Every structure is written in structure tokens, then in C-alpha cells.
CSV table of C-alpha atoms in Angstrom, one decimal:
chain,number,residue,atom,x,y,z
A,1,MET,CA,-15.1,-7.3,0.8
A,2,THR,CA,-17.7,-8.7,3.2
A,3,SER,CA,-20.9,-7.1,2.8
A,4,LEU,CA,-21.1,-4.6,5.8
A,5,ASN,CA,-25.5,-4.7,5.8
A,6,GLU,CA,-27.4,-6.3,8.6
A,7,THR,CA,-27.6,-10.2,6.8
A,8,LEU,CA,-27.9,-13.5,8.5
A,9,LEU,CA,-24.2,-13.8,8.4
A,10,ALA,CA,-23.2,-10.2,9.9
A,11,GLY,CA,-21.9,-12.1,13.2
A,12,SER,CA,-19.1,-13.8,11.3
A,13,VAL,CA,-17.5,-10.2,10.0
A,14,VAL,CA,-14.5,-9.3,11.6
A,15,ARG,CA,-14.0,-5.5,11.2
A,16,LEU,CA,-9.8,-4.8,11.3
A,17,PHE,CA,-9.0,-1.0,11.8
A,18,GLY,CA,-5.3,-0.1,10.7
A,19,ARG,CA,-3.5,2.1,8.1
A,20,VAL,CA,-1.8,0.8,4.8
A,21,MET,CA,1.7,0.7,5.0
A,22,ASP,CA,3.5,3.7,2.7
A,23,ASP,CA,7.1,1.8,3.2
A,24,LEU,CA,6.2,-1.2,2.0
A,25,THR,CA,4.6,-2.7,-0.8
A,26,VAL,CA,3.1,-5.9,-2.4
A,27,VAL,CA,3.8,-6.8,-5.5
A,28,SER,CA,1.4,-8.8,-7.5
A,29,LYS,CA,-0.9,-9.2,-10.0
A,30,GLY,CA,-3.9,-7.8,-7.9
A,31,GLY,CA,-7.4,-8.8,-8.8
A,32,LYS,CA,-10.8,-7.1,-9.0
A,33,ALA,CA,-13.8,-8.4,-7.6
A,34,LYS,CA,-17.1,-9.6,-9.5
A,35,ASP,CA,-18.5,-5.9,-9.0
A,36,GLY,CA,-15.3,-4.1,-10.0
A,37,LYS,CA,-14.2,-3.2,-6.5
A,38,ASP,CA,-10.2,-3.1,-6.1
A,39,LEU,CA,-9.2,-6.3,-4.4
A,40,ALA,CA,-5.1,-5.5,-4.8
A,41,PRO,CA,-3.5,-7.0,-1.5
A,42,VAL,CA,-1.8,-4.1,0.3
A,43,LEU,CA,0.1,-4.1,3.9
A,44,VAL,CA,-1.8,-2.7,6.8
A,45,ARG,CA,-0.7,-1.9,9.9
A,46,VAL,CA,-3.7,-3.0,12.5
A,47,TYR,CA,-4.5,-1.1,15.9
A,48,GLY,CA,-7.5,-2.9,16.5
A,49,PHE,CA,-10.6,-5.0,15.2
A,50,SER,CA,-14.3,-5.0,16.2
A,51,PHE,CA,-15.9,-8.7,16.6
A,52,GLU,CA,-19.8,-9.4,17.7
A,53,GLY,CA,-20.5,-6.0,18.8
A,54,ASN,CA,-17.0,-5.6,20.9
A,55,TYR,CA,-14.0,-3.6,20.0
A,56,TYR,CA,-10.4,-5.1,20.7
A,57,LYS,CA,-7.3,-2.6,20.7
A,58,LEU,CA,-4.2,-4.9,20.5
A,59,ALA,CA,-1.7,-5.3,22.4
A,60,ALA,CA,0.6,-4.1,19.9
A,61,PRO,CA,0.3,-3.2,16.2
A,62,SER,CA,0.5,-5.7,14.0
A,63,ILE,CA,0.9,-6.2,10.1
A,64,PHE,CA,-1.4,-8.0,8.2
A,65,LEU,CA,-2.1,-8.6,4.1
A,66,LEU,CA,-5.5,-7.4,3.3
A,67,HIS,CA,-6.9,-6.8,0.3
A,68,GLY,CA,-8.6,-3.1,-1.2
A,69,PRO,CA,-8.2,-0.3,-0.3
A,70,GLY,CA,-10.9,-0.5,3.0
A,71,VAL,CA,-13.3,2.1,3.8
A,72,GLU,CA,-12.5,5.3,5.5
A,73,VAL,CA,-13.6,5.7,9.1
A,74,PRO,CA,-14.8,9.0,10.1
A,75,SER,CA,-12.5,10.6,13.1
A,76,GLY,CA,-13.0,12.6,16.3
A,77,GLY,CA,-16.9,13.2,17.2
A,78,ASN,CA,-18.1,12.3,13.8
A,79,PRO,CA,-20.8,9.9,13.6
A,80,VAL,CA,-19.8,6.4,12.5
A,81,GLU,CA,-22.3,4.2,10.4
A,82,LEU,CA,-22.7,1.0,12.4
A,83,GLY,CA,-22.0,-0.9,9.5
A,84,ILE,CA,-18.3,0.1,9.5
A,85,LEU,CA,-17.7,0.2,13.0
A,86,GLY,CA,-19.7,-2.6,14.0
A,87,VAL,CA,-20.3,-1.7,17.7
A,88,GLU,CA,-23.4,0.3,18.6
A,89,PHE,CA,-22.1,2.4,21.1
A,90,LYS,CA,-19.5,4.6,20.7
A,91,VAL,CA,-17.0,6.1,23.6
A,92,GLU,CA,-13.7,6.8,22.0
A,93,SER,CA,-13.0,8.6,18.7
A,94,PHE,CA,-10.9,7.2,16.0
A,95,ALA,CA,-7.8,9.2,14.7
A,96,ILE,CA,-8.0,10.9,11.3
A,97,GLY,CA,-6.4,8.3,8.5
A,98,LEU,CA,-7.7,5.1,9.9
A,99,ARG,CA,-9.6,2.9,7.3
A,100,MET,CA,-11.5,-0.4,8.4
A,101,TRP,CA,-11.2,-4.0,6.3
A,102,ALA,CA,-14.3,-6.1,6.8
A,103,CYS,CA,-13.4,-9.9,6.5
A,104,ASP,CA,-15.4,-13.1,7.4
A,105,LYS,CA,-13.7,-15.2,10.7
A,106,SER,CA,-13.1,-17.9,8.1
A,107,ASP,CA,-11.1,-15.8,5.4
A,108,HIS,CA,-7.4,-17.0,5.3
A,109,ALA,CA,-5.2,-14.2,6.2
A,110,VAL,CA,-1.3,-13.5,6.8
A,111,ARG,CA,-0.2,-11.6,10.1
A,112,LEU,CA,3.3,-10.4,10.0
A,113,GLU,CA,5.0,-9.4,13.6
A,114,SER,CA,7.3,-6.6,13.5
A,115,VAL,CA,10.2,-7.3,15.8
A,116,GLU,CA,13.0,-4.3,16.1
A,117,GLY,CA,16.0,-4.6,18.3
A,118,MET,CA,19.5,-5.8,18.6
A,119,LEU,CA,20.1,-8.3,16.4
A,120,SER,CA,22.0,-10.2,19.5
A,121,ASP,CA,18.1,-10.0,21.2
A,122,ILE,CA,15.7,-10.4,18.3
A,123,LEU,CA,18.2,-13.1,16.6
A,124,LEU,CA,20.9,-14.8,18.5
A,125,ALA,CA,19.3,-14.9,21.7
A,126,PRO,CA,16.4,-17.0,20.7
A,127,GLU,CA,18.0,-19.1,17.8
A,128,LEU,CA,21.1,-20.0,19.6
A,129,GLY,CA,20.0,-23.3,20.9
A,130,SER,CA,21.6,-26.8,20.7
A,131,ALA,CA,18.8,-27.8,18.4
A,132,SER,CA,19.5,-25.3,15.6
A,133,ASN,CA,23.2,-25.8,15.3
A,134,LEU,CA,24.3,-28.0,12.8
A,135,THR,CA,28.1,-27.0,12.5
A,136,GLY,CA,29.4,-27.2,15.9
A,137,ARG,CA,29.4,-29.1,19.3
A,138,ALA,CA,25.7,-28.2,20.5
A,139,GLU,CA,26.5,-28.7,24.5
A,140,MET,CA,29.5,-25.9,23.8
A,141,THR,CA,27.6,-23.6,21.7
A,142,GLY,CA,24.2,-23.9,23.2
A,143,ARG,CA,22.8,-21.2,25.3
A,144,ALA,CA,19.2,-21.1,24.7
A,145,GLU,CA,18.6,-23.7,27.9
A,146,MET,CA,20.6,-21.4,30.1
A,147,THR,CA,18.9,-18.2,29.1
A,148,GLY,CA,14.8,-19.1,28.8
A,149,ARG,CA,13.4,-19.1,32.2
A,150,ALA,CA,9.9,-19.5,31.1
A,151,GLU,CA,9.5,-22.6,33.0
A,152,MET,CA,10.9,-21.3,36.2
A,153,THR,CA,8.7,-18.0,36.0
A,154,GLY,CA,5.0,-19.7,35.3
A,155,ARG,CA,3.3,-19.8,38.9
A,156,ALA,CA,-0.2,-20.5,37.4
A,157,GLU,CA,-0.3,-24.0,39.0
A,158,MET,CA,0.9,-22.5,42.1
A,159,VAL,CA,-1.6,-19.5,42.8
A,160,GLY,CA,-5.1,-21.4,42.8
A,161,ARG,CA,-5.8,-22.6,46.1
A,162,ALA,CA,-9.2,-23.5,45.9
A,163,GLU,CA,-8.0,-27.0,45.9
A,164,MET,CA,-6.0,-26.7,49.1
A,165,ILE,CA,-8.5,-25.1,51.2
A,166,GLY,CA,-11.3,-27.8,51.1
A,167,ARG,CA,-14.1,-25.5,52.0
A,168,GLY,CA,-17.5,-27.6,52.1
A,169,ARG,CA,-15.3,-31.1,51.9
A,170,ARG,CA,-16.6,-33.3,54.9
């Protein structure tokens, strides 16, 4: 685990806040750090992170493969050590059972996106394109071209009018 003290490299620490998943486990030989701390891999549902003095809440929780048990984060109005939180000003309070994993921003990581829904929505619709069909006629079975509307909905190029107004040009 990365040092939580104020060091020259403290600016590269990313603190991930989440909870260890109890319905999935990682089978691994694990490992111990030089100081004897447990570095066994765990799957963690991460809700937010702090970096360079700011806290960022994820739009949706993501699953990360992290190492070790993490550090308990005090909940409610309890004081939180700066080394754990990574933010000097705290307005909100953390939920009970939240833990923190400190990593360096250059550490290799694994992020797993959890998607749930009907197979027709999460598997068939995105994958039934002509490029992935190896056994049938692409023009008869591929529907991805008809269902994807990303090209039609993006209007970023049309929204900006600064170039069209031309104020200050003579």
C-alpha cells in the first residue's frame, strides 16, 4: 500500500473508497508485503475516490481488483485523518463499513463494469452486428447499424456558435 504520510510523492496517491464484495472472491496465492501486511487480492465495489485534495463520486459504483483489506474510514461526524481521506475539508460524512485503498496513480489496476439487465439488451443488441456474425449473411442478420443512433444524437459540433457570430472580426 502506498504511504499515507506527507511525502514528496503524496501528490500521486489515489484513494479509492468502497466495500469488499462478499458474494465474489478471488482465488489467488495472495502475497505479503515486506512489512508483513496482507496483500491478497480482493474485489471491491468502489463508490468514489480522492485525488490531489478533491473527492470524486463515481456516477455508478464500479468493481475494482485491489490488494489487501484496506483501511477503515470513520463514519458519521467522526474526525477522519487527512492521510485516510486525502481531503482537508470534509462536509459530507461517510457511511458505516466504508474502507479506503491507497494506490499510486501509476499502479496497474483492473476495473470491472457490472451490467445487469435482459440478455436482449446487454448482449444481443450490442453484439448482433455484421462484424461479429461469422456464420450467417451479414446483410440479413446485422441490426447494429439500425439500432445505434450515436451519430444522429451527438450535436456538439452544432451547439457552439462562437465561430458563427464573428464578433470582433472586421
